[in-house]
């Protein structure tokens, strides 16, 4: 027990870096805007107004308008709901699949471990995007299937990460102790292993969130997500792409939004990783 | 010392740069010209493949028996100097030009014509388009070396138009036999003003000038003195790259410039914009007349009147494309207008039509329903030709009057399948061509492109009569009657008349296009002095 407590205090002693705080603040702002989208007086993101098409950023349209005269700021904020939701759902699916599989493989070892690791290795041999595209082709286009496909594609990596984290703590004295006082496997996993692998898993989940967002937008950029009318960062980027020379903002706005969000997520996950996974522990 | 070293180096550098620049300038006269293509065709044998992209280079490789004069719209001699059609419209007799030689040196004669047409008819050739352009041609007779007689089972009025197209261009029998059907596309030999030098699929296609050429129709005669010795065709599939390639000097001619880039091309002193109206069908949405709810005429009319077609065209295509006003574009023979007057943009009328048909929205959720069924439209569209942009605007307009729209962006094979099965309520498509007979397969019962799923005995009869009639005036009347019916039945919503926006470097002069609108007449092209 003392062992565990010492570990906890050691973790809490590492402060967030400036980059970590900044990215957390930016992400909080993005999530807040997404949450408050219906109440902050944005123009209708679907309302087309041909006379206002391709207006540059300015007083009337903060971020300009797209080729149909729709307000880009409004589409960006409304689009963030869909984009963030797709990434969140995907990550939950990844976590829901990868966490139990990784715990099972890492703690149980033996033939189950062997089986899971083999299957995971095979799946990891496919390029992620290829697998996502294949799954979307199989399940049919739409933002739900995109989230599902991205989520499923993340499961093998998540399984590996969880498993290796479990492997690194399962031989520790406190696990040994729990086992020797007669704890059942379930209790050992939930009460002793899970809290001790949570750090790296959370850090990796954050990385995975950025990856999921990037891939979900990539797939909808390719036209496999929602109908292009629906505001979503990937489809906005695709629409703007045809106007790179005449109206660079139409693609720069969603493009920068994706970049900034993924960058912040990655910085935050770095910080989390430093905090929970000090270099000494590998 | 060090400083002097620097300045002498700088001087040397300046000399080198200026010499290079001067060198470039004299070289900038393109004896070789780069022409941008937009799609990579799956194959380019005109007797076999159906792509319209293949005609852009190959129109200049082949001559046809007749040509359709782009200025007058009249058929003029090509490889045939004169022709007669029998009174019953079933026998065509062509007298051929003498002294014509293929690029490989072999002689063009009546046997060559027979060989080419038989190749097209032979099922082993696997022709995707040419075979369907010759009607019921059943026999080719060669009474003498310079006479060919085509014998048809039934009269086929569009035959001359077909024979004027590159898909029925005259290829060298020697070359075809040498290479076989699979490989001939890489070694094509015709009698046209340019010869095919090299074709690397997906990368480039090179034509070089055929200097012996002197038998073309008058509009193929070059006027400028500096004709182009070599034309290299390259592919620019992504629309966003096309204008950039022109502006950077990578390409000298480019088709299908996106409308949003066209104004910039037009504003430049070194480039010109050459919009060419394309005969054939406008971009149009076919409305399925068998699948509910569009099996009701009122619903089809409501779909049309809910859309501000002028605003769609202006927003997506700019000011270069006219709003389509019928099932054929305004520059097509037998075009009948009046669609806009028949169905003016009136969302209120659309709403009233739906109300009267019992499609109402009592629960105020914005979606109409009747007897527990929502007013749901299944809308498929493809990724090319600005269809996604058009689709977004049209969908918006439909939602505004209470339709629920389920739209799907699909690849062409999936679109074909959906359209064949009738899974769609609405799907866009268009073909180009100079003869109105192209409408047959779209509006006759069981036609290959009958995506409106129409089965109307009158239409069937009119199209049949028009295809066997030898009287032009009668054919035009029949096709116009058919167009009137198509519009009254609201089988289609025409959007815009196709206009190909070509960008061309001002170093080039004399660029013009054939009667089909797509295919450049490279022989007339010259370099500005």
mmCIF file of N, CA and C in Angstrom, chain A residues 105-160:
data_model
loop_
_atom_site.group_PDB
_atom_site.id
_atom_site.type_symbol
_atom_site.label_atom_id
_atom_site.label_comp_id
_atom_site.label_asym_id
_atom_site.label_seq_id
_atom_site.Cartn_x
_atom_site.Cartn_y
_atom_site.Cartn_z
ATOM 1 N N UNK A 105 -5.578 -9.247 -21.996
ATOM 2 C CA UNK A 105 -4.367 -9.839 -22.561
ATOM 3 C C UNK A 105 -3.200 -9.682 -21.592
ATOM 4 N N UNK A 106 -3.067 -8.483 -21.047
ATOM 5 C CA UNK A 106 -1.911 -8.204 -20.202
ATOM 6 C C UNK A 106 -1.969 -8.938 -18.875
ATOM 7 N N UNK A 107 -3.142 -9.060 -18.289
ATOM 8 C CA UNK A 107 -3.209 -9.678 -16.971
ATOM 9 C C UNK A 107 -3.277 -11.196 -17.087
ATOM 10 N N UNK A 108 -4.087 -11.686 -18.020
ATOM 11 C CA UNK A 108 -4.304 -13.128 -18.121
ATOM 12 C C UNK A 108 -3.110 -13.855 -18.730
ATOM 13 N N UNK A 109 -2.429 -13.177 -19.666
ATOM 14 C CA UNK A 109 -1.356 -13.797 -20.440
ATOM 15 C C UNK A 109 -1.838 -15.098 -21.081
ATOM 16 N N UNK A 110 -0.909 -16.005 -21.358
ATOM 17 C CA UNK A 110 -1.275 -17.315 -21.892
ATOM 18 C C UNK A 110 -1.859 -17.241 -23.288
ATOM 19 N N UNK A 111 -2.734 -18.178 -23.616
ATOM 20 C CA UNK A 111 -3.222 -18.278 -24.989
ATOM 21 C C UNK A 111 -4.104 -17.091 -25.371
ATOM 22 N N UNK A 112 -4.830 -16.533 -24.407
ATOM 23 C CA UNK A 112 -5.672 -15.372 -24.717
ATOM 24 C C UNK A 112 -4.803 -14.208 -25.184
ATOM 25 N N UNK A 113 -3.725 -13.981 -24.422
ATOM 26 C CA UNK A 113 -2.784 -12.928 -24.770
ATOM 27 C C UNK A 113 -2.239 -13.165 -26.173
ATOM 28 N N UNK A 114 -1.818 -14.408 -26.383
ATOM 29 C CA UNK A 114 -1.247 -14.796 -27.678
ATOM 30 C C UNK A 114 -2.222 -14.463 -28.812
ATOM 31 N N UNK A 115 -3.476 -14.889 -28.631
ATOM 32 C CA UNK A 115 -4.514 -14.701 -29.649
ATOM 33 C C UNK A 115 -4.737 -13.207 -29.925
ATOM 34 N N UNK A 116 -4.949 -12.475 -28.832
ATOM 35 C CA UNK A 116 -5.258 -11.043 -28.997
ATOM 36 C C UNK A 116 -4.086 -10.329 -29.677
ATOM 37 N N UNK A 117 -2.876 -10.622 -29.234
ATOM 38 C CA UNK A 117 -1.712 -9.943 -29.795
ATOM 39 C C UNK A 117 -1.551 -10.268 -31.283
ATOM 40 N N UNK A 118 -1.778 -11.508 -31.638
ATOM 41 C CA UNK A 118 -1.661 -11.870 -33.063
ATOM 42 C C UNK A 118 -2.666 -11.082 -33.909
ATOM 43 N N UNK A 119 -3.930 -11.120 -33.462
ATOM 44 C CA UNK A 119 -4.975 -10.424 -34.224
ATOM 45 C C UNK A 119 -4.656 -8.935 -34.327
ATOM 46 N N UNK A 120 -4.242 -8.365 -33.190
ATOM 47 C CA UNK A 120 -3.904 -6.937 -33.173
ATOM 48 C C UNK A 120 -2.749 -6.651 -34.141
ATOM 49 N N UNK A 121 -1.754 -7.514 -34.151
ATOM 50 C CA UNK A 121 -0.613 -7.314 -35.047
ATOM 51 C C UNK A 121 -1.049 -7.321 -36.507
ATOM 52 N N UNK A 122 -1.931 -8.254 -36.813
ATOM 53 C CA UNK A 122 -2.418 -8.325 -38.193
ATOM 54 C C UNK A 122 -3.152 -7.032 -38.553
ATOM 55 N N UNK A 123 -4.035 -6.594 -37.638
ATOM 56 C CA UNK A 123 -4.808 -5.378 -37.928
ATOM 57 C C UNK A 123 -3.905 -4.157 -38.030
ATOM 58 N N UNK A 124 -2.842 -4.147 -37.221
ATOM 59 C CA UNK A 124 -1.942 -2.991 -37.249
ATOM 60 C C UNK A 124 -1.154 -2.920 -38.554
ATOM 61 N N UNK A 125 -1.096 -4.040 -39.265
ATOM 62 C CA UNK A 125 -0.344 -4.040 -40.515
ATOM 63 C C UNK A 125 -1.066 -3.241 -41.595
ATOM 64 N N UNK A 126 -2.396 -3.056 -41.445
ATOM 65 C CA UNK A 126 -3.127 -2.234 -42.414
ATOM 66 C C UNK A 126 -2.902 -0.766 -42.105
ATOM 67 N N UNK A 127 -2.655 0.055 -43.133
ATOM 68 C CA UNK A 127 -2.622 1.502 -42.878
ATOM 69 C C UNK A 127 -3.991 1.949 -42.341
ATOM 70 N N UNK A 128 -3.952 2.818 -41.318
ATOM 71 C CA UNK A 128 -5.194 3.209 -40.658
ATOM 72 C C UNK A 128 -6.238 3.756 -41.615
ATOM 73 N N UNK A 129 -5.819 4.693 -42.476
ATOM 74 C CA UNK A 129 -6.781 5.346 -43.361
ATOM 75 C C UNK A 129 -7.454 4.320 -44.278
ATOM 76 N N UNK A 130 -6.648 3.358 -44.729
ATOM 77 C CA UNK A 130 -7.177 2.329 -45.628
ATOM 78 C C UNK A 130 -8.283 1.543 -44.927
ATOM 79 N N UNK A 131 -8.009 1.216 -43.661
ATOM 80 C CA UNK A 131 -8.966 0.428 -42.906
ATOM 81 C C UNK A 131 -10.248 1.236 -42.684
ATOM 82 N N UNK A 132 -10.074 2.529 -42.365
ATOM 83 C CA UNK A 132 -11.251 3.374 -42.151
ATOM 84 C C UNK A 132 -12.075 3.450 -43.429
ATOM 85 N N UNK A 133 -11.397 3.697 -44.548
ATOM 86 C CA UNK A 133 -12.121 3.801 -45.823
ATOM 87 C C UNK A 133 -12.845 2.498 -46.130
ATOM 88 N N UNK A 134 -12.166 1.382 -45.872
ATOM 89 C CA UNK A 134 -12.789 0.085 -46.114
ATOM 90 C C UNK A 134 -14.035 -0.090 -45.277
ATOM 91 N N UNK A 135 -13.921 0.265 -43.987
ATOM 92 C CA UNK A 135 -15.069 0.105 -43.094
ATOM 93 C C UNK A 135 -16.225 1.012 -43.519
ATOM 94 N N UNK A 136 -15.881 2.252 -43.893
ATOM 95 C CA UNK A 136 -16.945 3.174 -44.313
ATOM 96 C C UNK A 136 -17.623 2.659 -45.578
ATOM 97 N N UNK A 137 -16.803 2.103 -46.490
ATOM 98 C CA UNK A 137 -17.376 1.551 -47.721
ATOM 99 C C UNK A 137 -18.331 0.410 -47.382
ATOM 100 N N UNK A 138 -17.957 -0.328 -46.340
ATOM 101 C CA UNK A 138 -18.764 -1.487 -45.935
ATOM 102 C C UNK A 138 -20.049 -1.033 -45.236
ATOM 103 N N UNK A 139 -19.908 -0.031 -44.359
ATOM 104 C CA UNK A 139 -21.042 0.363 -43.516
ATOM 105 C C UNK A 139 -21.895 1.450 -44.150
ATOM 106 N N UNK A 140 -21.413 2.048 -45.225
ATOM 107 C CA UNK A 140 -22.161 3.139 -45.853
ATOM 108 C C UNK A 140 -21.739 4.469 -45.282
ATOM 109 N N UNK A 141 -21.804 5.531 -46.111
ATOM 110 C CA UNK A 141 -21.332 6.835 -45.661
ATOM 111 C C UNK A 141 -22.244 7.456 -44.600
ATOM 112 N N UNK A 142 -21.751 8.497 -43.951
ATOM 113 C CA UNK A 142 -22.517 9.167 -42.904
ATOM 114 C C UNK A 142 -21.623 9.397 -41.709
ATOM 115 N N UNK A 143 -21.931 10.442 -40.906
ATOM 116 C CA UNK A 143 -21.008 10.793 -39.827
ATOM 117 C C UNK A 143 -20.980 9.705 -38.755
ATOM 118 N N UNK A 144 -22.097 8.991 -38.555
ATOM 119 C CA UNK A 144 -22.098 7.936 -37.541
ATOM 120 C C UNK A 144 -21.148 6.816 -37.921
ATOM 121 N N UNK A 145 -21.238 6.378 -39.173
ATOM 122 C CA UNK A 145 -20.379 5.269 -39.575
ATOM 123 C C UNK A 145 -18.924 5.708 -39.614
ATOM 124 N N UNK A 146 -18.688 6.985 -39.935
ATOM 125 C CA UNK A 146 -17.304 7.461 -39.933
ATOM 126 C C UNK A 146 -16.742 7.354 -38.520
ATOM 127 N N UNK A 147 -17.506 7.830 -37.532
ATOM 128 C CA UNK A 147 -17.054 7.751 -36.139
ATOM 129 C C UNK A 147 -16.818 6.298 -35.743
ATOM 130 N N UNK A 148 -17.731 5.444 -36.129
ATOM 131 C CA UNK A 148 -17.615 4.022 -35.802
ATOM 132 C C UNK A 148 -16.358 3.429 -36.433
ATOM 133 N N UNK A 149 -16.152 3.735 -37.709
ATOM 134 C CA UNK A 149 -15.001 3.173 -38.425
ATOM 135 C C UNK A 149 -13.692 3.662 -37.816
ATOM 136 N N UNK A 150 -13.631 4.964 -37.510
ATOM 137 C CA UNK A 150 -12.411 5.510 -36.920
ATOM 138 C C UNK A 150 -12.185 4.878 -35.548
ATOM 139 N N UNK A 151 -13.259 4.729 -34.794
ATOM 140 C CA UNK A 151 -13.163 4.122 -33.465
ATOM 141 C C UNK A 151 -12.645 2.700 -33.537
ATOM 142 N N UNK A 152 -13.226 1.915 -34.412
ATOM 143 C CA UNK A 152 -12.816 0.511 -34.535
ATOM 144 C C UNK A 152 -11.357 0.414 -34.951
ATOM 145 N N UNK A 153 -10.977 1.301 -35.891
ATOM 146 C CA UNK A 153 -9.603 1.258 -36.385
ATOM 147 C C UNK A 153 -8.601 1.565 -35.273
ATOM 148 N N UNK A 154 -9.032 2.337 -34.269
ATOM 149 C CA UNK A 154 -8.117 2.683 -33.175
ATOM 150 C C UNK A 154 -7.953 1.576 -32.147
ATOM 151 N N UNK A 155 -8.869 0.601 -32.153
ATOM 152 C CA UNK A 155 -8.863 -0.423 -31.099
ATOM 153 C C UNK A 155 -7.536 -1.187 -31.006
ATOM 154 N N UNK A 156 -6.960 -1.664 -32.120
ATOM 155 C CA UNK A 156 -5.724 -2.442 -31.994
ATOM 156 C C UNK A 156 -4.597 -1.687 -31.282
ATOM 157 N N UNK A 157 -4.401 -0.410 -31.643
ATOM 158 C CA UNK A 157 -3.334 0.356 -31.004
ATOM 159 C C UNK A 157 -3.613 0.497 -29.518
ATOM 160 N N UNK A 158 -4.869 0.828 -29.217
ATOM 161 C CA UNK A 158 -5.237 1.018 -27.815
ATOM 162 C C UNK A 158 -4.994 -0.276 -27.031
ATOM 163 N N UNK A 159 -5.358 -1.398 -27.617
ATOM 164 C CA UNK A 159 -5.156 -2.685 -26.952
ATOM 165 C C UNK A 159 -3.683 -2.880 -26.616
ATOM 166 N N UNK A 160 -2.824 -2.567 -27.570
ATOM 167 C CA UNK A 160 -1.392 -2.738 -27.355
ATOM 168 C C UNK A 160 -0.882 -1.840 -26.246
#
